[in-house]
XYZ file of C-alpha atoms in Angstrom:
578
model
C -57.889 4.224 -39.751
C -60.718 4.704 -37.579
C -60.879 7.596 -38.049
C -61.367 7.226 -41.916
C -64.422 4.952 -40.730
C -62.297 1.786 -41.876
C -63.026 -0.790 -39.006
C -60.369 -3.161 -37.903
C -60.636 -6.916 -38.392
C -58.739 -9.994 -37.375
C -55.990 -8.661 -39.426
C -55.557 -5.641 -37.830
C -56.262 -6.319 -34.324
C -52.815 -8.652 -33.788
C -50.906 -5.970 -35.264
C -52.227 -3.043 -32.991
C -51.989 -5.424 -29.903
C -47.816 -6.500 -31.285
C -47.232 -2.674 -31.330
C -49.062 -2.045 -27.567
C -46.344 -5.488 -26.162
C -43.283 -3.950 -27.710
C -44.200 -0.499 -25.968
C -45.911 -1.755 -22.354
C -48.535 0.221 -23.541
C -51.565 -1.969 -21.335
C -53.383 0.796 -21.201
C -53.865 1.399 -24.855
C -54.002 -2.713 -24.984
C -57.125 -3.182 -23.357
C -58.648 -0.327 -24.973
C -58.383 -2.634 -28.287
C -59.570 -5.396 -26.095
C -62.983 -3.643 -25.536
C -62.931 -3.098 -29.208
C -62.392 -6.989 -29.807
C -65.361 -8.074 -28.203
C -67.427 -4.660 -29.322
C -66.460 -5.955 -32.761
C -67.404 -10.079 -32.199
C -63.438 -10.810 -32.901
C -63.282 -12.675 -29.459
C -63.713 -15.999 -31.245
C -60.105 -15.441 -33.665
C -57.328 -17.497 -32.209
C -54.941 -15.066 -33.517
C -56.241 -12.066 -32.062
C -56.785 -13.867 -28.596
C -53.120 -15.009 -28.739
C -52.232 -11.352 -29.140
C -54.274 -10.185 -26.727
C -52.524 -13.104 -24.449
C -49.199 -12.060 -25.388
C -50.227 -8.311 -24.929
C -51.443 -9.289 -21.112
C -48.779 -10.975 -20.373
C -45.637 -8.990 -21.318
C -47.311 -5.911 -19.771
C -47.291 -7.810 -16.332
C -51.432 -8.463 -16.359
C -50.745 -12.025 -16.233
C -54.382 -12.123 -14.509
C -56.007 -10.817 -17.956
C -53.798 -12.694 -19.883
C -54.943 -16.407 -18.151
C -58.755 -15.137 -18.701
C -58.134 -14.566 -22.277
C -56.611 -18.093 -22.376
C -59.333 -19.694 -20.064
C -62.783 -17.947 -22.260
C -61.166 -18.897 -25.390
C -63.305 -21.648 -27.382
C -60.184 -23.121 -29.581
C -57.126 -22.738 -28.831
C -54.008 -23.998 -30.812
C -50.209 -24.583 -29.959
C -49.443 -20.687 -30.031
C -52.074 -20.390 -27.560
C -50.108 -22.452 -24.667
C -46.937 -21.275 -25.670
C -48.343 -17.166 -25.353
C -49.359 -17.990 -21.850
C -46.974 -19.748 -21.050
C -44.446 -16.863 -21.642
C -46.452 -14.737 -19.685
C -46.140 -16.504 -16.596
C -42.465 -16.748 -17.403
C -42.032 -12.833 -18.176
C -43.375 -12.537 -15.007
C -41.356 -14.928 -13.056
C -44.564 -17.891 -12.251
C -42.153 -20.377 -13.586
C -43.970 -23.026 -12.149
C -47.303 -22.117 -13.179
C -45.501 -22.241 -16.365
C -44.299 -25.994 -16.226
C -48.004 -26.482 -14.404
C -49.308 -25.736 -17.913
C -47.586 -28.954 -19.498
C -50.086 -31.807 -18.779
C -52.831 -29.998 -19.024
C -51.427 -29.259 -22.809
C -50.845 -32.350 -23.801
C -54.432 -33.189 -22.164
C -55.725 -31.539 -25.112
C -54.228 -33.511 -27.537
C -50.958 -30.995 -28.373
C -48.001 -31.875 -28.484
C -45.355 -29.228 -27.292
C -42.950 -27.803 -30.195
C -39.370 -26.550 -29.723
C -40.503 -23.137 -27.776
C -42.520 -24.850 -25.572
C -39.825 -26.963 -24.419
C -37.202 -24.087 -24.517
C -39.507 -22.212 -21.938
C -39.739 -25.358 -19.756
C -36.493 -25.601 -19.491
C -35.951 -21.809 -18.749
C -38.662 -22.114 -16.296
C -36.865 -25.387 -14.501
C -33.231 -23.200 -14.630
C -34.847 -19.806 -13.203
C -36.688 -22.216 -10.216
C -33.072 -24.483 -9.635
C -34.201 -27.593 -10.691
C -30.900 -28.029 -13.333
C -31.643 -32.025 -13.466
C -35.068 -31.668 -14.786
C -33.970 -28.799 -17.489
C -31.349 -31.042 -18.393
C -33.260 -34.153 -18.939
C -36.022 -31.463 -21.363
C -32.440 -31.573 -23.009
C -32.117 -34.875 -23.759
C -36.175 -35.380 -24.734
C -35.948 -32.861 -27.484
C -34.825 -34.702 -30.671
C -33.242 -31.875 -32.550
C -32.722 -28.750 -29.707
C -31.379 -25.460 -31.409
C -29.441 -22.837 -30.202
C -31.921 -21.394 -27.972
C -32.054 -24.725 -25.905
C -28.342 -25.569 -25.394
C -27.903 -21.515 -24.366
C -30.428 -21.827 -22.123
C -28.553 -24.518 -19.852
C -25.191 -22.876 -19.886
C -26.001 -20.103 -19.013
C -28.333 -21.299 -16.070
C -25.363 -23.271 -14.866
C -23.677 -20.214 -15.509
C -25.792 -17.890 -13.405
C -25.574 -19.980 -10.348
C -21.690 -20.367 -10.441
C -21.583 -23.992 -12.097
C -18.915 -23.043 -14.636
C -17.708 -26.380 -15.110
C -20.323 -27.860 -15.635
C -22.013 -25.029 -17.949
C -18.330 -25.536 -19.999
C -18.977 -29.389 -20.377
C -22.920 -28.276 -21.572
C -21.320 -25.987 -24.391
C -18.387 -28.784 -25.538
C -21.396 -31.096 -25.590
C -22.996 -28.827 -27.550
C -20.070 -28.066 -30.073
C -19.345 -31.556 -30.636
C -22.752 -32.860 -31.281
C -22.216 -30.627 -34.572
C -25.790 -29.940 -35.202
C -26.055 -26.534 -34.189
C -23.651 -23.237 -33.280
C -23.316 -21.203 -30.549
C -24.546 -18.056 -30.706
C -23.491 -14.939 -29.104
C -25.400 -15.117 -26.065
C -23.903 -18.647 -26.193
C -20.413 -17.149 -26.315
C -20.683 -14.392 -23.497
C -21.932 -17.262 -21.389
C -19.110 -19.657 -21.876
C -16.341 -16.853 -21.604
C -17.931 -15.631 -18.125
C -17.443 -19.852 -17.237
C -14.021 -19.512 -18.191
C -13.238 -16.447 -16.576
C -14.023 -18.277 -13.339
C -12.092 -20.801 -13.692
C -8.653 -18.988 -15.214
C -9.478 -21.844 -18.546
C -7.309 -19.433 -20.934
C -6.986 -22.008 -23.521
C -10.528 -22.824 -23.753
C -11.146 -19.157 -23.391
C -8.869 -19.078 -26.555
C -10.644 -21.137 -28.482
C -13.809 -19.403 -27.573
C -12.343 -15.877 -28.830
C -11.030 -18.065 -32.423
C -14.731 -19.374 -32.263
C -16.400 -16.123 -31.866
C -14.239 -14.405 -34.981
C -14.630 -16.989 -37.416
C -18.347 -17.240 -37.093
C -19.620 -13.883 -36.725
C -18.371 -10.472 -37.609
C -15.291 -9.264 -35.671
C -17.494 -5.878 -34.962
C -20.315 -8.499 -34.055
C -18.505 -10.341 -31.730
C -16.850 -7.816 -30.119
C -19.947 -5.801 -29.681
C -21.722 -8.134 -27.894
C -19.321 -10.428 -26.027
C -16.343 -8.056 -26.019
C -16.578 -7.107 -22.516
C -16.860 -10.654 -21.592
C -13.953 -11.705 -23.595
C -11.291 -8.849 -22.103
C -12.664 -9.456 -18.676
C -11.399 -13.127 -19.230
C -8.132 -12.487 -20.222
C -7.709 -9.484 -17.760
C -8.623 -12.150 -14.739
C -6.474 -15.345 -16.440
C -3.621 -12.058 -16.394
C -2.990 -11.527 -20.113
C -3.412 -7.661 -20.012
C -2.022 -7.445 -23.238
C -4.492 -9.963 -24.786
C -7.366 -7.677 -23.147
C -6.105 -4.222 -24.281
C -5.636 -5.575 -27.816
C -9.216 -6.914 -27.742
C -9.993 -3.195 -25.895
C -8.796 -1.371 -28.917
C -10.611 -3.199 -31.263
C -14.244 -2.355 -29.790
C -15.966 0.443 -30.119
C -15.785 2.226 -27.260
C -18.997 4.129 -27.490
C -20.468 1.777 -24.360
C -19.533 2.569 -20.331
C -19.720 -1.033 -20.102
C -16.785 -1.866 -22.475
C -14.468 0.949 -20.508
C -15.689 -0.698 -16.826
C -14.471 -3.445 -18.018
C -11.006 -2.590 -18.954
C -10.608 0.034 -15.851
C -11.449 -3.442 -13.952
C -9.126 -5.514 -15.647
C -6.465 -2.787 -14.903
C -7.091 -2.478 -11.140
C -7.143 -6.401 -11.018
C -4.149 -7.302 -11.697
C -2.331 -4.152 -10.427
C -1.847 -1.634 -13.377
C -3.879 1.129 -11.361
C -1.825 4.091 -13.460
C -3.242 2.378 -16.410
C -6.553 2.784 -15.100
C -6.596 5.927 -14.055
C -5.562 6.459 -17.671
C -8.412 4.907 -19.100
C -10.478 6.479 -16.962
C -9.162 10.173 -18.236
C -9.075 8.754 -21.725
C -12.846 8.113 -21.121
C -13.676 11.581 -19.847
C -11.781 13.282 -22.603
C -13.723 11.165 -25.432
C -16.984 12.442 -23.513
C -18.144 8.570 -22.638
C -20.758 8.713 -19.485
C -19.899 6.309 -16.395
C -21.758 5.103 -14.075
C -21.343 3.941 -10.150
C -19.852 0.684 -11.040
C -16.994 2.869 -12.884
C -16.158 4.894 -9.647
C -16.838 2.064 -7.381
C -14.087 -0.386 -9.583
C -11.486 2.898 -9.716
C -11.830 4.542 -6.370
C -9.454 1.855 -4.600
C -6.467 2.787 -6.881
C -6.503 6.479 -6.399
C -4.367 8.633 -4.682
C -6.217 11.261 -1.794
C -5.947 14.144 -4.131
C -8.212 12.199 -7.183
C -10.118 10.659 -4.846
C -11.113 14.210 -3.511
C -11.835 15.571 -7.256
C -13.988 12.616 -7.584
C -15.985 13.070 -4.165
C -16.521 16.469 -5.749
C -17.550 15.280 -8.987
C -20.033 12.935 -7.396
C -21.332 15.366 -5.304
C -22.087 17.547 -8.254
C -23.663 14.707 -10.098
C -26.590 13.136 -8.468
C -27.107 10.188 -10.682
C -23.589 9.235 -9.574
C -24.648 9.287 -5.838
C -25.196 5.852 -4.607
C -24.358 3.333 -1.689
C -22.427 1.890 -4.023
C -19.996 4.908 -4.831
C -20.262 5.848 -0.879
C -19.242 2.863 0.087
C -16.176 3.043 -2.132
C -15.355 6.394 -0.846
C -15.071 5.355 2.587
C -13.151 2.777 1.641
C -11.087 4.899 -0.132
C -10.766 7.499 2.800
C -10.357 4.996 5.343
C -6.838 3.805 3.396
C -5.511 7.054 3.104
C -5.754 7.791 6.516
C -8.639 10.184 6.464
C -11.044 8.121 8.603
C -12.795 11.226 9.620
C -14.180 11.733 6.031
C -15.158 8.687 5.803
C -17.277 8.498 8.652
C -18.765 11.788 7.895
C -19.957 9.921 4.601
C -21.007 7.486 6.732
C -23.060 9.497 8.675
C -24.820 11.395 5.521
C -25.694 8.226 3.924
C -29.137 8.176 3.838
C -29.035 3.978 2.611
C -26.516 1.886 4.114
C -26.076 -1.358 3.372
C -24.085 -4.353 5.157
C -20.883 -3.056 2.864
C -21.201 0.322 4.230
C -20.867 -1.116 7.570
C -17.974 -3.251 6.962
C -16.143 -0.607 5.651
C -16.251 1.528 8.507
C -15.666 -0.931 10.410
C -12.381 -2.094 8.323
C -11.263 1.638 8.251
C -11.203 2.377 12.044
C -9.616 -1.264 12.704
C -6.828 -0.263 10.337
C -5.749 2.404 11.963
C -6.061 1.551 15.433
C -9.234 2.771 16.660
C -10.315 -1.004 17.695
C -12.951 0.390 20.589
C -14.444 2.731 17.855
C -14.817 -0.261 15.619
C -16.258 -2.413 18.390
C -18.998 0.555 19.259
C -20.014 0.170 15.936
C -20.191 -3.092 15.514
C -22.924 -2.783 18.247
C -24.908 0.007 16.273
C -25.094 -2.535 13.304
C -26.685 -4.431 15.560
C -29.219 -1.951 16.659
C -29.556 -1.298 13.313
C -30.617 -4.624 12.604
C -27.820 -5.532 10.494
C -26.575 -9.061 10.941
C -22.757 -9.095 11.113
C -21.607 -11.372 8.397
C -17.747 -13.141 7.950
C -16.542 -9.709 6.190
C -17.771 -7.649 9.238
C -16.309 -10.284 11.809
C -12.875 -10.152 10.051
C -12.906 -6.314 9.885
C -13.768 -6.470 14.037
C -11.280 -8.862 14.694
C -8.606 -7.342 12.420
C -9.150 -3.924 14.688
C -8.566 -5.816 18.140
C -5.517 -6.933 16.988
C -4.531 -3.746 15.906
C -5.500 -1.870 19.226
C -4.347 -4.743 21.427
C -7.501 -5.334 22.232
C -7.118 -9.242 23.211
C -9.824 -9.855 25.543
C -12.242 -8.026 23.488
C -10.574 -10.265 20.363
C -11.386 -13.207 21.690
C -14.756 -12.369 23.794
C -15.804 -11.787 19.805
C -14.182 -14.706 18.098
C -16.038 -17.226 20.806
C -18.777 -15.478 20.215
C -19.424 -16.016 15.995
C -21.901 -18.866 16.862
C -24.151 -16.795 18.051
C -23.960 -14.897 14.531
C -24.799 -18.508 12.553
C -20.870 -18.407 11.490
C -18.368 -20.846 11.423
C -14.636 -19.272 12.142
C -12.628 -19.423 8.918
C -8.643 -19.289 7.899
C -9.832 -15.402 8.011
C -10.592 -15.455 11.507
C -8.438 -17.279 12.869
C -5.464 -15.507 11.322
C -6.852 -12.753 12.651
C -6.797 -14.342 16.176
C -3.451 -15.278 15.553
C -2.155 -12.299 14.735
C -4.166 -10.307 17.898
C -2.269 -13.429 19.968
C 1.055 -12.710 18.361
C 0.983 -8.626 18.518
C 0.400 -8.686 22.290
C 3.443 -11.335 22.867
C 1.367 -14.303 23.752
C 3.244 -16.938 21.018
C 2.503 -19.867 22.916
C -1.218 -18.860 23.073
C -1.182 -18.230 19.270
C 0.332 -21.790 18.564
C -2.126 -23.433 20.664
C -4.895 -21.857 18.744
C -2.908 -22.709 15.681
C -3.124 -26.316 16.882
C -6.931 -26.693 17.371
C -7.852 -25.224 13.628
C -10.028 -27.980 12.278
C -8.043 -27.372 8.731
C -4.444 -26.702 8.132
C -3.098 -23.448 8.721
C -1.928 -20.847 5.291
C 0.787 -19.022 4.776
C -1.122 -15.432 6.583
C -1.368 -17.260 9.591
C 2.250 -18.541 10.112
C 3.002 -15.247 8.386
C 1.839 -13.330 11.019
C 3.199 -15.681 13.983
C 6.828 -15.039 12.335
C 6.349 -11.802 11.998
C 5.642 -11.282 15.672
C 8.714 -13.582 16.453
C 10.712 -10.689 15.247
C 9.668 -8.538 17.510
C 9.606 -10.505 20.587
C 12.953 -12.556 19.419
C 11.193 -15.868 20.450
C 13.870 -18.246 17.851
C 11.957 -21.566 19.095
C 8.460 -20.260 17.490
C 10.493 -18.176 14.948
C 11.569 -21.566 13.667
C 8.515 -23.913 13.602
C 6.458 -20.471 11.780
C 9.293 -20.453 9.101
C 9.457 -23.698 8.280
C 5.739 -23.967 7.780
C 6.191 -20.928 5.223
C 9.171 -22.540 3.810
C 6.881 -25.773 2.847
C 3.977 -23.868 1.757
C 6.009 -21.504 -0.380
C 9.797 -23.019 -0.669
C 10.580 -20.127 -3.768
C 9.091 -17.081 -1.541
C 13.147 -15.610 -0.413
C 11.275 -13.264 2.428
C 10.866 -15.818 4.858
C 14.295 -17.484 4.581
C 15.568 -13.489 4.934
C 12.808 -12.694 8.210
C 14.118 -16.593 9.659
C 18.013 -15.103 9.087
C 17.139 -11.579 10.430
C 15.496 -13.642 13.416
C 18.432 -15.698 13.752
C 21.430 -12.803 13.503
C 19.069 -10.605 16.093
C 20.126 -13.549 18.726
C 23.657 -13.916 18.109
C 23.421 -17.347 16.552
C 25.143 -15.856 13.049
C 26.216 -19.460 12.625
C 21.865 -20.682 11.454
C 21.948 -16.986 9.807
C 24.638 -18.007 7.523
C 22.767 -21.556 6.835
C 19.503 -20.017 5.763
C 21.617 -17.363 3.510
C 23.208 -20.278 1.898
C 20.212 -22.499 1.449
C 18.692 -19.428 -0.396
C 22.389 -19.152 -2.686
C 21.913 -22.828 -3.293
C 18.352 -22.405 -4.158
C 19.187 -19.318 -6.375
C 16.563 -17.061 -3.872
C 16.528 -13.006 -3.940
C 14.593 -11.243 -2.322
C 12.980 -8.100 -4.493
C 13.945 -4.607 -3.202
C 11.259 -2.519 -1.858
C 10.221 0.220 -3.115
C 7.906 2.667 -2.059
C 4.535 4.957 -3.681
C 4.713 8.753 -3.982
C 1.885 10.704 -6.172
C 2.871 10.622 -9.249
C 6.743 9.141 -9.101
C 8.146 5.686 -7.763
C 11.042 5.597 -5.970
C 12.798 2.809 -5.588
C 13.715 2.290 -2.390
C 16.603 -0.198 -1.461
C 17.245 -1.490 1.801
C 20.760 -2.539 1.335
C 21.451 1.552 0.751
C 19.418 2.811 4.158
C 21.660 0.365 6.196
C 24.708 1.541 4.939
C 23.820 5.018 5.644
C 23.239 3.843 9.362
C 26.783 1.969 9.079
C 29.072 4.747 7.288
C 31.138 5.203 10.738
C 32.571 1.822 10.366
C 33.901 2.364 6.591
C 35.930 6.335 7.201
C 38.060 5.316 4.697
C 35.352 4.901 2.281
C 32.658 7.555 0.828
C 29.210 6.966 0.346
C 29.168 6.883 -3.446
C 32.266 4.500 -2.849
C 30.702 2.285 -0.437
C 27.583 1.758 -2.905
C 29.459 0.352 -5.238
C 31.867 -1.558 -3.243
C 28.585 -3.117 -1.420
C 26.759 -3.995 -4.380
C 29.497 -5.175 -6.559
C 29.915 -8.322 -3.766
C 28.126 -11.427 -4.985
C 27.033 -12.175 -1.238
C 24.358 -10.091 0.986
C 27.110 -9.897 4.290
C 29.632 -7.673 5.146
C 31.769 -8.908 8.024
C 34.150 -6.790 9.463
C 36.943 -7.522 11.274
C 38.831 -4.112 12.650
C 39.101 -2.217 15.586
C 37.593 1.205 16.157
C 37.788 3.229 18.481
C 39.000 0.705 21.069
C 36.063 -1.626 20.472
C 35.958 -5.028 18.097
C 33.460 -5.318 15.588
C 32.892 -8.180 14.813
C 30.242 -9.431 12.500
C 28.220 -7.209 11.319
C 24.938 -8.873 9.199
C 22.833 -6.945 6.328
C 20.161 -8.828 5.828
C 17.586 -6.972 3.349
């Protein structure tokens, strides 16, 4: 145009400056700016509120005010351009400063002004403020109900962000939009509200296109019903979206390893690589726990092939993976190489040498966190604790529990089952039910979980007793602790309170599951009843093994009691409890 010796005008300018905010092109912006003023179009409120607009969503909030502030007339567009600046660039309260001073001059603010006040008073915390904006604006649209839930819904308030968007269906006057939508199914996905999550999904369907929907709050929606357990719900809704987008596949591998199906999400995961969709670190990081060591290892390679896939997060995952498969070596020489840790990195590590064992190793580098100056948070005082306990490293256990004052942390259930358990391994019951004693909060089911299961080992009935019936009334339908109280019970001879339990768990209509065991690529299920009959074979010779199975598990009870003579010795009761 220029060129052609045509010479821009007040038309033209706005246009120009659009294309140079859409593109971050500042540059280029304030080389129409000198043209502006070179051309006397400093004076046209539409060309300054471009230019503001320009400033601002190019970051140049600076320019953008001293556009604002040299301008002779300004008009409602004015206030609202700058005021969007200093929000684009997070000055939300130079924003809201700009209010008074507005209606100083005689405007009034419109329905965007008030829409960015309220955004401004969400972003800074101040939800009571935003909320009464809310109730000053007569007739608030879409854009102002959205931007309170899903403020409450970015800082975790998903109740009250779900009351925001009833209030906001039943006052009738305007509907929720997609944004809307995503925002109220993340609430709900918080709080396992299926039904209103439901509703949401019937919502979404009816008032935009199913493709439309899906697009946009299709991840949200699947990640909902994969948390409130429908899987089914969530692959249907899976199938339905175009898969074209990492996100949408993240989402489903997540919802897979959530609730347990991690053969369906290694599946997904192929399926992905075979349909050529990229992933990112957030798709390795969610998958990684699942695998076995042999597509772990492929995927260390892959990673180390691919540099955009190298990240703390996708290290961190990898020694988390290595660390529970036993190969804590690997994972500490990722540990080493990393150039970026982060306080994950270091609970990890931390976590993996506990696991197995290695609680002085653990303990050493606890201290280098330190050094590192790395403040220890609950996660890495759990992960210490956890690997005293382990290594039977009691003094050390409780030299470190004492000391989570000193860290700014209160103990937690965590900790102290951790404590208890440390107490418990090394034989010291009475210790551990002192502690138990002094928890300023009731005790849960891990903690008198792992008092019982110590009891086993050191045959102590009295504390076997108290830690079972505190299971038993937090969790009267879980059969394992009525079996580990009977198996507790037969170990001392009193087969008398064995037979009790069994029968309160008969009257109760209790069964234990059989075990069953993991091996790459098969599952085996693994019953106990069958290894102890193995072990007892010698007292049925006039049975066989194939026999004996079925003779065993065609009785209606879980004891065999034998009352025969072999080999000049009396057998008498012998108790299978699995």
């Amino acid at each position: 145009m220029k060129r052609a010796g045509v010479a821009p005008d007040g038309y033209v300018f706005p246009s120009v400056l659009r294309a140079c905010a859409q593109s971050g092109r500042a540059e280029v912006g304030a080389v129409v700016h000198r043209d502006v003023i070179a051309r006397a179009c400093e004076a046209n409120v539409q060309v300054c509120n471009a230019l503001i607009d320009m400033y601002g969503k190019c970051g140049h909030v600076e320019s953008a005010r001293r556009v604002f502030d040299e301008m002779g007339d300004r008009d409602l567009l004015s206030w609202n351009s700058v005021m969007s600046g200093y929000i684009w660039n997070g000055l939300h309260g130079s924003a809201v400063e700009l209010l008074p001073a507005m209606r100083s001059e005689g405007l009034d603010p419109d329905i965007v002004t008030w829409n960015m006040v309220m955004d401004a008073y969400c972003q800074m915390g101040l939800f009571d403020e935003a909320r009464n904006v809310l109730e000053q604006i007569e007739e608030p649209n879409t854009i102002s109900w959205t931007t309170l839930i899903s403020g409450y819904c970015r800082i975790g308030k998903h109740k009250t962000s779900l009351e925001v968007f009833w209030d906001m269906v039943n006052a009738g006057k305007v509907w929720p939009d997609i944004r809307t939508l995503s925002s109220a199914l993340t609430s709900c996905r918080h709080l396992g509200a299926l039904v209103i999550g439901k509703e949401i999904h019937a919502h979404g369907i009816k008032t935009e296109s199913r493709s439309s929907f899906y697009s946009s709050a299709g991840a949200a929606l699947l990640t909902m019903y994969a948390k409130c357990g429908k899987i089914q719900e969530a692959t249907r809704v899976f199938e339905q979206m175009d898969k074209s987008d990492f996100v949408t596949w993240n989402a489903m591998i997540l919802g897979f390893v959530d609730l347990g199906y991690g053969n369906s999400a290694i599946v997904c995961f192929i399926e992905m690589l075979n349909l050529g969709i990229a992933f990112d670190q957030i798709t390795i990081s969610t998958l990684l726990p699942v695998c076995d060591l042999t597509l772990g290892k492929q995927i260390h390679a892959y990673i180390q092939k691919n540099s955009s896939l190298s990240g703390v997060i996708t290290w961190n995952a990898l020694i988390h993976m290595y660390s529970k498969q036993g190969c804590i070596q690997s994972a500490l020489s990722i540990f080493s190489n990393m150039e970026t840790k982060d306080i994950i990195s270091w609970n990890s590590i931390i976590g993996g040498f506990g696991m197995h064992g290695h609680g002085e190793a653990a303990l050493q580098l606890l201290q280098e966190m330190k050094v590192s100056g790395f403040q220890p948070n609950s996660v890495t005082l759990t992960s210490a604790l956890s690997a005293c306990s382990h290594s039977g490293l009691v003094h050390e256990g409780l030299r470190l529990f004492n000391s989570m004052p000193s860290f700014g942390l209160t103990p937690a259930m965590e900790h102290f089952a951790c404590v208890v358990d440390m107490l418990a391994r090394a034989g010291q019951l009475e210790e551990a039910v002192e502690l138990i004693r002094k928890m300023p909060s009731p005790p849960d089911k891990r903690i008198w979980g792992a008092l019982l299961a110590a009891c086993q080992a050191y045959h102590n009935v009295d504390v076997a007793c108290l830690a079972a019936e505190a299971l038993i009334h937090l969790e009267p339908d879980h059969a394992g602790h009525y079996v580990t109280l009977a198996n507790i019970y037969a170990k001392a001879g009193r087969w008398d309170d064995a037979v009790r339990v069994r029968k309160v768990m008969e009257g109760q209509k209790l069964v234990k599951p059989f075990g069953y065991s993991w091996v790459e690529g098969l599952r085996l299920d693994l019953e106990p009843r069958l290894a102890w009959l193995v072990d007892h074979l010698e007292y049925y010779p006039q049975l066989g093994l194939a026999e004996l199975v079925v003779y065993f598990f065609a009785r209606p009870e879980h004891e065999i009691r034998v009352q025969e003579k072999k080999k000049g010795r009396s057998l008498h009761r012998v108790m299978m409890i699995n």
